[in-house]
Amino acid sequence: MEEKTTTVKSLCTKIDANRLVGLMEGLINTPSVVGYYPQIHEYLEVFAREYGYTVTYDNRHTAYIYVEGENPGQEAVVVGAHLDTIGMVVRSISEQGWLNVRNLGGVNFHSVEGENVYVHTRHNGTYSGMLINQSHSVHVFDDARSREREFDQMAVVIDEDVHTKEQVEALDVRPGDLISVEPRFVMTDSGYIKSRHIDDKANAAILLELLALFAENKIKPAYNTYFAFPINEEIGMGGRYVPKEATEYLALDIGLVGGQQAGDEKKVSICGADRVTPYDWALTTELADLAEKYGIDSVLDIYYRYSSDASAALQADNNLAPACIGMGCMTSHGYERTHMDGVLNTAKLTLAYLLDRSLRERN
């Protein structure tokens, strides 16, 4: 046990913060709105080849990197971070050539209004555009400030010379095309990270950094581990299917900041319950104890308007113990902000979970 403690502490010092930020920025800048996976899966494949891993997929297009543990057996654990982001889907095309949209996931249109967006067509590439309110100008519309910012009051205008429905259709834009949002990634000198899609690509970057760390140091996790990367968490479906041998699902997802939340951008939040379920008592206690053991700055918290891939797995009657951790994140589902300290604390706690299972007797 002392040897394991030493290993965890040593590896925590080897987490490459610069590489982690690079992975985060790369993931964030790769579009992967709910259900749109071609580019992000290519990014994952390139990473996996570099570090000697293989990516597999289930029929729902969740990506997995499987790593055999030091104690290989019939059971396995899942650590997951979803690759999908909130966004929109084309609902219809108006006669003036605007795209009527529906949200995918919990989009806050107040935050996204005026942002650059990208329309992914099935056969003709991607078009840039802008999300606007139907009453888009204070100089033109009396209700420009008061009109609702809901999906049926919003539209996407494509950055092409199109002014009719037929002209838009000639671009091969159709209902069902998916729309991603410009992330605008910024890393400040003081360690703050500002971007859309920190939820959940900051956590996906953590898993990739830990996989790189395992490969470089020839380290195995304590138990067989599936590193899972769902593509439809934002609509509540990401973790509903898991490999049958999984006994635990640790979801890495953002912690919440503000109001009655205990979360902090510089800390890792350990979630005790979300809107769906309390998380597993023993596993959550183990995570809190691991944070204390290794001096990881953490808080216990519960989330009111929130669910994760782990609670989705439980909802789908998977026979496993769920848990959830993640860095505190300001302005979630908007232009988000976190701090590198919170990212590193989340990485360290995940590493401790993967390597040091001595604090709880396993079934």
Short mmCIF file of N, CA and C in Angstrom, two decimals, residues 82-237:
data_model
loop_
_atom_site.label_atom_id
_atom_site.label_comp_id
_atom_site.label_asym_id
_atom_site.label_seq_id
_atom_site.Cartn_x
_atom_site.Cartn_y
_atom_site.Cartn_z
N HIS A 82 -17.61 12.97 -21.66
CA HIS A 82 -18.31 13.02 -22.94
C HIS A 82 -17.66 14.02 -23.89
N LEU A 83 -17.66 13.66 -25.16
CA LEU A 83 -17.08 14.49 -26.20
C LEU A 83 -18.10 15.42 -26.84
N ASP A 84 -19.37 15.15 -26.67
CA ASP A 84 -20.38 15.98 -27.32
C ASP A 84 -20.56 17.31 -26.61
N THR A 85 -21.02 18.29 -27.37
CA THR A 85 -21.30 19.61 -26.83
C THR A 85 -22.73 20.01 -27.16
N ILE A 86 -23.24 20.98 -26.41
CA ILE A 86 -24.54 21.53 -26.76
C ILE A 86 -24.43 22.24 -28.11
N GLY A 87 -25.55 22.37 -28.79
CA GLY A 87 -25.59 23.02 -30.09
C GLY A 87 -27.00 23.04 -30.62
N MET A 88 -27.14 22.92 -31.92
CA MET A 88 -28.46 23.02 -32.54
C MET A 88 -28.57 22.07 -33.72
N VAL A 89 -29.80 21.92 -34.19
CA VAL A 89 -30.07 21.14 -35.39
C VAL A 89 -31.00 21.97 -36.27
N VAL A 90 -30.81 21.88 -37.58
CA VAL A 90 -31.68 22.60 -38.51
C VAL A 90 -33.07 22.01 -38.45
N ARG A 91 -34.05 22.87 -38.15
CA ARG A 91 -35.45 22.44 -38.08
C ARG A 91 -36.14 22.60 -39.43
N SER A 92 -35.94 23.76 -40.04
CA SER A 92 -36.53 24.06 -41.34
C SER A 92 -35.80 25.26 -41.94
N ILE A 93 -36.10 25.55 -43.19
CA ILE A 93 -35.50 26.69 -43.89
C ILE A 93 -36.62 27.67 -44.23
N SER A 94 -36.46 28.92 -43.81
CA SER A 94 -37.51 29.92 -44.05
C SER A 94 -37.45 30.41 -45.49
N GLU A 95 -38.51 31.08 -45.92
CA GLU A 95 -38.57 31.58 -47.29
C GLU A 95 -37.49 32.63 -47.57
N GLN A 96 -37.01 33.32 -46.52
CA GLN A 96 -35.96 34.32 -46.72
C GLN A 96 -34.55 33.73 -46.61
N GLY A 97 -34.48 32.40 -46.45
CA GLY A 97 -33.18 31.74 -46.43
C GLY A 97 -32.52 31.65 -45.07
N TRP A 98 -33.28 31.87 -44.02
CA TRP A 98 -32.76 31.68 -42.67
C TRP A 98 -33.04 30.25 -42.22
N LEU A 99 -32.21 29.76 -41.31
CA LEU A 99 -32.41 28.41 -40.76
C LEU A 99 -33.13 28.51 -39.43
N ASN A 100 -34.30 27.90 -39.36
CA ASN A 100 -34.96 27.73 -38.07
C ASN A 100 -34.32 26.53 -37.38
N VAL A 101 -34.14 26.64 -36.07
CA VAL A 101 -33.33 25.65 -35.36
C VAL A 101 -34.06 25.10 -34.14
N ARG A 102 -33.60 23.96 -33.70
CA ARG A 102 -33.95 23.41 -32.40
C ARG A 102 -32.67 23.22 -31.61
N ASN A 103 -32.77 23.36 -30.30
CA ASN A 103 -31.59 23.16 -29.46
C ASN A 103 -31.28 21.68 -29.31
N LEU A 104 -30.02 21.37 -29.16
CA LEU A 104 -29.55 20.05 -28.76
C LEU A 104 -28.89 20.20 -27.40
N GLY A 105 -29.55 19.70 -26.37
CA GLY A 105 -29.07 19.90 -25.02
C GLY A 105 -29.54 21.24 -24.46
N GLY A 106 -29.03 21.56 -23.28
CA GLY A 106 -29.52 22.73 -22.54
C GLY A 106 -28.88 24.02 -22.98
N VAL A 107 -29.17 24.46 -24.19
CA VAL A 107 -28.59 25.68 -24.74
C VAL A 107 -29.20 26.90 -24.05
N ASN A 108 -28.35 27.84 -23.64
CA ASN A 108 -28.78 29.14 -23.13
C ASN A 108 -28.65 30.13 -24.28
N PHE A 109 -29.77 30.41 -24.96
CA PHE A 109 -29.70 31.24 -26.16
C PHE A 109 -29.30 32.68 -25.87
N HIS A 110 -29.52 33.14 -24.63
CA HIS A 110 -29.03 34.47 -24.27
C HIS A 110 -27.52 34.55 -24.44
N SER A 111 -26.84 33.45 -24.13
CA SER A 111 -25.38 33.41 -24.20
C SER A 111 -24.88 33.23 -25.63
N VAL A 112 -25.62 32.50 -26.43
CA VAL A 112 -25.13 32.12 -27.75
C VAL A 112 -25.52 33.13 -28.83
N GLU A 113 -26.49 33.98 -28.56
CA GLU A 113 -26.94 34.95 -29.55
C GLU A 113 -25.76 35.79 -30.07
N GLY A 114 -25.68 35.93 -31.38
CA GLY A 114 -24.62 36.71 -32.01
C GLY A 114 -23.34 35.94 -32.23
N GLU A 115 -23.30 34.68 -31.83
CA GLU A 115 -22.07 33.88 -31.95
C GLU A 115 -21.95 33.27 -33.35
N ASN A 116 -20.71 33.07 -33.77
CA ASN A 116 -20.45 32.32 -34.99
C ASN A 116 -20.82 30.86 -34.80
N VAL A 117 -21.43 30.28 -35.81
CA VAL A 117 -21.81 28.87 -35.77
C VAL A 117 -21.38 28.20 -37.07
N TYR A 118 -21.45 26.86 -37.05
CA TYR A 118 -21.03 26.08 -38.21
C TYR A 118 -22.08 25.02 -38.51
N VAL A 119 -22.58 25.05 -39.75
CA VAL A 119 -23.62 24.12 -40.18
C VAL A 119 -22.94 22.97 -40.90
N HIS A 120 -23.08 21.78 -40.34
CA HIS A 120 -22.45 20.58 -40.90
C HIS A 120 -23.45 19.86 -41.79
N THR A 121 -23.21 19.91 -43.10
CA THR A 121 -24.11 19.24 -44.04
C THR A 121 -23.66 17.80 -44.24
N ARG A 122 -24.54 17.00 -44.80
CA ARG A 122 -24.22 15.58 -44.97
C ARG A 122 -23.30 15.32 -46.17
N HIS A 123 -23.39 16.16 -47.19
CA HIS A 123 -22.65 15.86 -48.42
C HIS A 123 -21.87 17.05 -48.98
N ASN A 124 -21.94 18.20 -48.36
CA ASN A 124 -21.32 19.38 -48.97
C ASN A 124 -20.52 20.20 -47.96
N GLY A 125 -19.91 19.53 -47.00
CA GLY A 125 -19.02 20.23 -46.09
C GLY A 125 -19.73 21.07 -45.05
N THR A 126 -19.04 22.09 -44.57
CA THR A 126 -19.51 22.91 -43.46
C THR A 126 -19.59 24.37 -43.89
N TYR A 127 -20.67 25.03 -43.49
CA TYR A 127 -20.84 26.46 -43.76
C TYR A 127 -20.83 27.23 -42.45
N SER A 128 -20.15 28.37 -42.46
CA SER A 128 -20.21 29.24 -41.29
C SER A 128 -21.47 30.10 -41.34
N GLY A 129 -21.84 30.58 -40.17
CA GLY A 129 -23.02 31.44 -40.07
C GLY A 129 -23.03 32.14 -38.73
N MET A 130 -24.17 32.74 -38.41
CA MET A 130 -24.32 33.46 -37.14
C MET A 130 -25.70 33.18 -36.59
N LEU A 131 -25.77 33.01 -35.28
CA LEU A 131 -27.06 32.81 -34.62
C LEU A 131 -27.62 34.17 -34.23
N ILE A 132 -28.85 34.46 -34.65
CA ILE A 132 -29.48 35.73 -34.34
C ILE A 132 -30.87 35.51 -33.75
N ASN A 133 -31.35 36.51 -33.05
CA ASN A 133 -32.75 36.55 -32.67
C ASN A 133 -33.55 37.08 -33.86
N GLN A 134 -34.81 36.66 -33.96
CA GLN A 134 -35.64 37.15 -35.07
C GLN A 134 -35.75 38.67 -35.06
N SER A 135 -35.75 39.27 -33.86
CA SER A 135 -35.71 40.73 -33.73
C SER A 135 -34.27 41.10 -33.37
N HIS A 136 -33.42 41.14 -34.36
CA HIS A 136 -31.98 41.11 -34.11
C HIS A 136 -31.34 42.48 -33.92
N SER A 137 -32.05 43.57 -34.20
CA SER A 137 -31.42 44.89 -34.16
C SER A 137 -32.24 45.87 -33.33
N VAL A 138 -31.57 46.56 -32.40
CA VAL A 138 -32.27 47.58 -31.59
C VAL A 138 -32.67 48.78 -32.44
N HIS A 139 -32.05 48.96 -33.59
CA HIS A 139 -32.38 50.08 -34.47
C HIS A 139 -33.58 49.79 -35.35
N VAL A 140 -34.00 48.54 -35.38
CA VAL A 140 -35.07 48.14 -36.30
C VAL A 140 -36.31 47.65 -35.57
N PHE A 141 -36.13 46.88 -34.51
CA PHE A 141 -37.25 46.19 -33.88
C PHE A 141 -37.51 46.74 -32.48
N ASP A 142 -38.76 47.10 -32.21
CA ASP A 142 -39.13 47.62 -30.89
C ASP A 142 -38.89 46.59 -29.79
N ASP A 143 -39.03 45.32 -30.12
CA ASP A 143 -38.91 44.26 -29.11
C ASP A 143 -37.54 43.58 -29.15
N ALA A 144 -36.54 44.27 -29.68
CA ALA A 144 -35.22 43.65 -29.79
C ALA A 144 -34.66 43.23 -28.44
N ARG A 145 -34.96 43.99 -27.38
CA ARG A 145 -34.46 43.64 -26.05
C ARG A 145 -35.40 42.70 -25.31
N SER A 146 -36.69 42.79 -25.60
CA SER A 146 -37.67 42.05 -24.79
C SER A 146 -38.10 40.72 -25.41
N ARG A 147 -37.85 40.51 -26.68
CA ARG A 147 -38.30 39.27 -27.32
C ARG A 147 -37.62 38.07 -26.68
N GLU A 148 -38.36 37.00 -26.52
CA GLU A 148 -37.83 35.79 -25.90
C GLU A 148 -36.63 35.26 -26.68
N ARG A 149 -35.70 34.71 -25.92
CA ARG A 149 -34.56 34.03 -26.53
C ARG A 149 -34.74 32.53 -26.34
N GLU A 150 -35.70 31.97 -27.06
CA GLU A 150 -35.93 30.54 -27.10
C GLU A 150 -35.74 30.07 -28.54
N PHE A 151 -35.66 28.75 -28.72
CA PHE A 151 -35.27 28.24 -30.03
C PHE A 151 -36.19 28.71 -31.14
N ASP A 152 -37.49 28.87 -30.85
CA ASP A 152 -38.42 29.25 -31.91
C ASP A 152 -38.38 30.74 -32.23
N GLN A 153 -37.57 31.49 -31.49
CA GLN A 153 -37.38 32.92 -31.76
C GLN A 153 -35.99 33.21 -32.35
N MET A 154 -35.23 32.16 -32.57
CA MET A 154 -33.85 32.30 -33.05
C MET A 154 -33.73 31.79 -34.48
N ALA A 155 -32.66 32.19 -35.15
CA ALA A 155 -32.40 31.70 -36.50
C ALA A 155 -30.90 31.75 -36.76
N VAL A 156 -30.48 30.94 -37.71
CA VAL A 156 -29.09 30.98 -38.19
C VAL A 156 -29.10 31.57 -39.59
N VAL A 157 -28.26 32.59 -39.79
CA VAL A 157 -28.05 33.14 -41.13
C VAL A 157 -26.70 32.64 -41.63
N ILE A 158 -26.70 32.03 -42.80
CA ILE A 158 -25.49 31.44 -43.36
C ILE A 158 -24.66 32.53 -44.03
N ASP A 159 -23.34 32.42 -43.91
CA ASP A 159 -22.43 33.41 -44.50
C ASP A 159 -22.21 33.13 -45.99
N GLU A 160 -23.30 33.07 -46.72
CA GLU A 160 -23.26 32.91 -48.17
C GLU A 160 -24.32 33.84 -48.76
N ASP A 161 -24.22 34.10 -50.04
CA ASP A 161 -25.15 35.02 -50.71
C ASP A 161 -26.44 34.29 -51.02
N VAL A 162 -27.21 34.03 -49.97
CA VAL A 162 -28.47 33.30 -50.09
C VAL A 162 -29.60 34.12 -49.46
N HIS A 163 -30.72 34.22 -50.17
CA HIS A 163 -31.84 35.04 -49.70
C HIS A 163 -33.18 34.35 -49.87
N THR A 164 -33.16 33.10 -50.32
CA THR A 164 -34.38 32.32 -50.47
C THR A 164 -34.15 30.90 -49.99
N LYS A 165 -35.24 30.21 -49.75
CA LYS A 165 -35.16 28.81 -49.33
C LYS A 165 -34.44 27.98 -50.40
N GLU A 166 -34.75 28.25 -51.67
CA GLU A 166 -34.18 27.46 -52.75
C GLU A 166 -32.67 27.66 -52.85
N GLN A 167 -32.21 28.88 -52.60
CA GLN A 167 -30.77 29.13 -52.64
C GLN A 167 -30.04 28.38 -51.52
N VAL A 168 -30.66 28.30 -50.36
CA VAL A 168 -30.05 27.56 -49.26
C VAL A 168 -30.04 26.07 -49.58
N GLU A 169 -31.13 25.57 -50.11
CA GLU A 169 -31.19 24.15 -50.47
C GLU A 169 -30.15 23.80 -51.53
N ALA A 170 -29.81 24.75 -52.38
CA ALA A 170 -28.79 24.51 -53.41
C ALA A 170 -27.41 24.29 -52.80
N LEU A 171 -27.23 24.73 -51.54
CA LEU A 171 -25.98 24.47 -50.82
C LEU A 171 -25.95 23.08 -50.19
N ASP A 172 -27.05 22.34 -50.36
CA ASP A 172 -27.23 21.03 -49.75
C ASP A 172 -27.44 21.12 -48.24
N VAL A 173 -27.95 22.24 -47.77
CA VAL A 173 -28.36 22.38 -46.38
C VAL A 173 -29.78 21.84 -46.25
N ARG A 174 -30.00 20.98 -45.25
CA ARG A 174 -31.28 20.31 -45.09
C ARG A 174 -31.67 20.24 -43.61
N PRO A 175 -32.96 20.06 -43.33
CA PRO A 175 -33.36 19.76 -41.95
C PRO A 175 -32.62 18.52 -41.45
N GLY A 176 -32.19 18.59 -40.21
CA GLY A 176 -31.41 17.51 -39.62
C GLY A 176 -29.92 17.75 -39.64
N ASP A 177 -29.46 18.75 -40.41
CA ASP A 177 -28.05 19.10 -40.35
C ASP A 177 -27.73 19.64 -38.95
N LEU A 178 -26.55 19.34 -38.47
CA LEU A 178 -26.17 19.69 -37.10
C LEU A 178 -25.34 20.97 -37.10
N ILE A 179 -25.49 21.75 -36.02
CA ILE A 179 -24.88 23.07 -35.94
C ILE A 179 -24.04 23.16 -34.68
N SER A 180 -22.76 23.43 -34.85
CA SER A 180 -21.87 23.62 -33.71
C SER A 180 -21.59 25.11 -33.52
N VAL A 181 -21.08 25.45 -32.33
CA VAL A 181 -20.91 26.85 -31.92
C VAL A 181 -19.42 27.15 -31.76
N GLU A 182 -19.01 28.31 -32.22
CA GLU A 182 -17.61 28.75 -32.06
C GLU A 182 -17.21 28.73 -30.59
N PRO A 183 -16.12 28.04 -30.22
CA PRO A 183 -15.78 27.92 -28.80
C PRO A 183 -15.04 29.12 -28.22
N ARG A 184 -14.14 29.74 -28.99
CA ARG A 184 -13.35 30.90 -28.53
C ARG A 184 -12.52 30.56 -27.29
N PHE A 185 -11.61 29.65 -27.44
CA PHE A 185 -10.74 29.20 -26.35
C PHE A 185 -9.72 30.28 -26.00
N VAL A 186 -9.60 30.58 -24.69
CA VAL A 186 -8.61 31.54 -24.19
C VAL A 186 -8.00 30.97 -22.92
N MET A 187 -6.67 31.02 -22.83
CA MET A 187 -5.94 30.66 -21.61
C MET A 187 -5.23 31.91 -21.13
N THR A 188 -5.52 32.35 -19.91
CA THR A 188 -4.91 33.57 -19.40
C THR A 188 -3.60 33.27 -18.67
N ASP A 189 -2.79 34.30 -18.50
CA ASP A 189 -1.53 34.14 -17.78
C ASP A 189 -1.75 33.75 -16.32
N SER A 190 -2.92 34.08 -15.79
CA SER A 190 -3.23 33.76 -14.39
C SER A 190 -3.81 32.37 -14.20
N GLY A 191 -3.90 31.60 -15.29
CA GLY A 191 -4.35 30.22 -15.18
C GLY A 191 -5.81 29.98 -15.45
N TYR A 192 -6.57 31.03 -15.74
CA TYR A 192 -7.99 30.84 -16.06
C TYR A 192 -8.15 30.40 -17.51
N ILE A 193 -9.10 29.51 -17.71
CA ILE A 193 -9.43 29.01 -19.04
C ILE A 193 -10.85 29.44 -19.34
N LYS A 194 -11.02 30.16 -20.44
CA LYS A 194 -12.34 30.63 -20.85
C LYS A 194 -12.66 30.06 -22.23
N SER A 195 -13.82 29.45 -22.35
CA SER A 195 -14.18 28.84 -23.62
C SER A 195 -15.58 28.27 -23.51
N ARG A 196 -16.24 28.14 -24.63
CA ARG A 196 -17.38 27.23 -24.67
C ARG A 196 -16.84 25.79 -24.66
N HIS A 197 -17.66 24.89 -24.19
CA HIS A 197 -17.37 23.46 -24.27
C HIS A 197 -16.28 22.98 -23.32
N ILE A 198 -15.93 23.81 -22.31
CA ILE A 198 -15.16 23.24 -21.20
C ILE A 198 -15.91 22.01 -20.68
N ASP A 199 -17.23 22.11 -20.67
CA ASP A 199 -18.13 20.98 -20.45
C ASP A 199 -18.28 20.24 -21.78
N ASP A 200 -17.58 19.12 -22.01
CA ASP A 200 -16.86 18.38 -21.02
C ASP A 200 -15.46 18.07 -21.54
N LYS A 201 -15.01 18.92 -22.46
CA LYS A 201 -13.75 18.59 -23.12
C LYS A 201 -12.54 18.83 -22.23
N ALA A 202 -12.69 19.63 -21.19
CA ALA A 202 -11.59 19.74 -20.22
C ALA A 202 -11.37 18.40 -19.55
N ASN A 203 -12.45 17.70 -19.24
CA ASN A 203 -12.32 16.39 -18.60
C ASN A 203 -11.88 15.32 -19.58
N ALA A 204 -12.32 15.40 -20.83
CA ALA A 204 -11.83 14.46 -21.83
C ALA A 204 -10.32 14.62 -22.01
N ALA A 205 -9.85 15.86 -21.95
CA ALA A 205 -8.40 16.10 -22.06
C ALA A 205 -7.66 15.47 -20.88
N ILE A 206 -8.26 15.51 -19.70
CA ILE A 206 -7.64 14.87 -18.53
C ILE A 206 -7.46 13.38 -18.79
N LEU A 207 -8.48 12.72 -19.31
CA LEU A 207 -8.36 11.28 -19.56
C LEU A 207 -7.26 11.00 -20.58
N LEU A 208 -7.16 11.82 -21.61
CA LEU A 208 -6.09 11.62 -22.59
C LEU A 208 -4.72 11.85 -21.96
N GLU A 209 -4.60 12.86 -21.13
CA GLU A 209 -3.33 13.11 -20.45
C GLU A 209 -2.94 11.92 -19.57
N LEU A 210 -3.90 11.35 -18.85
CA LEU A 210 -3.59 10.20 -18.00
C LEU A 210 -3.21 8.98 -18.84
N LEU A 211 -3.87 8.80 -19.97
CA LEU A 211 -3.49 7.70 -20.86
C LEU A 211 -2.06 7.89 -21.37
N ALA A 212 -1.71 9.12 -21.72
CA ALA A 212 -0.33 9.39 -22.14
C ALA A 212 0.65 9.11 -21.01
N LEU A 213 0.27 9.49 -19.81
CA LEU A 213 1.12 9.27 -18.64
C LEU A 213 1.32 7.78 -18.38
N PHE A 214 0.26 6.99 -18.50
CA PHE A 214 0.37 5.54 -18.32
C PHE A 214 1.33 4.95 -19.36
N ALA A 215 1.18 5.38 -20.61
CA ALA A 215 2.02 4.83 -21.67
C ALA A 215 3.49 5.18 -21.46
N GLU A 216 3.75 6.42 -21.11
CA GLU A 216 5.14 6.88 -20.95
C GLU A 216 5.83 6.22 -19.77
N ASN A 217 5.06 5.92 -18.72
CA ASN A 217 5.66 5.37 -17.50
C ASN A 217 5.42 3.87 -17.34
N LYS A 218 4.79 3.26 -18.38
CA LYS A 218 4.51 1.82 -18.37
C LYS A 218 3.76 1.42 -17.10
N ILE A 219 2.73 2.19 -16.78
CA ILE A 219 1.90 1.97 -15.60
C ILE A 219 0.54 1.44 -16.03
N LYS A 220 0.00 0.52 -15.25
CA LYS A 220 -1.34 0.01 -15.48
C LYS A 220 -2.27 0.50 -14.36
N PRO A 221 -3.54 0.69 -14.67
CA PRO A 221 -4.49 0.98 -13.59
C PRO A 221 -4.67 -0.26 -12.72
N ALA A 222 -5.27 -0.06 -11.55
CA ALA A 222 -5.44 -1.19 -10.63
C ALA A 222 -6.33 -2.27 -11.23
N TYR A 223 -7.35 -1.86 -11.96
CA TYR A 223 -8.30 -2.82 -12.52
C TYR A 223 -8.50 -2.52 -14.01
N ASN A 224 -8.99 -3.52 -14.72
CA ASN A 224 -9.33 -3.31 -16.13
C ASN A 224 -10.18 -2.05 -16.25
N THR A 225 -9.81 -1.18 -17.17
CA THR A 225 -10.46 0.12 -17.24
C THR A 225 -10.86 0.45 -18.67
N TYR A 226 -12.11 0.85 -18.82
CA TYR A 226 -12.58 1.43 -20.07
C TYR A 226 -12.57 2.95 -19.94
N PHE A 227 -11.76 3.60 -20.75
CA PHE A 227 -11.84 5.06 -20.87
C PHE A 227 -12.91 5.34 -21.93
N ALA A 228 -14.03 5.89 -21.50
CA ALA A 228 -15.20 6.02 -22.36
C ALA A 228 -15.42 7.48 -22.75
N PHE A 229 -15.82 7.68 -24.01
CA PHE A 229 -16.01 9.03 -24.54
C PHE A 229 -17.35 9.09 -25.29
N PRO A 230 -18.45 9.23 -24.55
CA PRO A 230 -19.77 9.28 -25.19
C PRO A 230 -19.94 10.52 -26.06
N ILE A 231 -20.92 10.45 -26.97
CA ILE A 231 -21.16 11.54 -27.91
C ILE A 231 -22.59 12.07 -27.81
N ASN A 232 -23.34 11.65 -26.78
CA ASN A 232 -24.71 12.14 -26.64
C ASN A 232 -25.12 12.33 -25.18
N GLU A 233 -24.17 12.76 -24.35
CA GLU A 233 -24.48 13.00 -22.94
C GLU A 233 -25.41 14.19 -22.76
N GLU A 234 -25.27 15.21 -23.61
CA GLU A 234 -26.02 16.45 -23.41
C GLU A 234 -27.53 16.27 -23.63
N ILE A 235 -27.93 15.14 -24.16
CA ILE A 235 -29.35 14.83 -24.27
C ILE A 235 -29.72 13.66 -23.34
N GLY A 236 -28.86 13.38 -22.38
CA GLY A 236 -29.17 12.43 -21.32
C GLY A 236 -28.96 10.98 -21.65
N MET A 237 -28.26 10.67 -22.75
CA MET A 237 -28.16 9.29 -23.21
C MET A 237 -26.75 8.73 -23.21
#
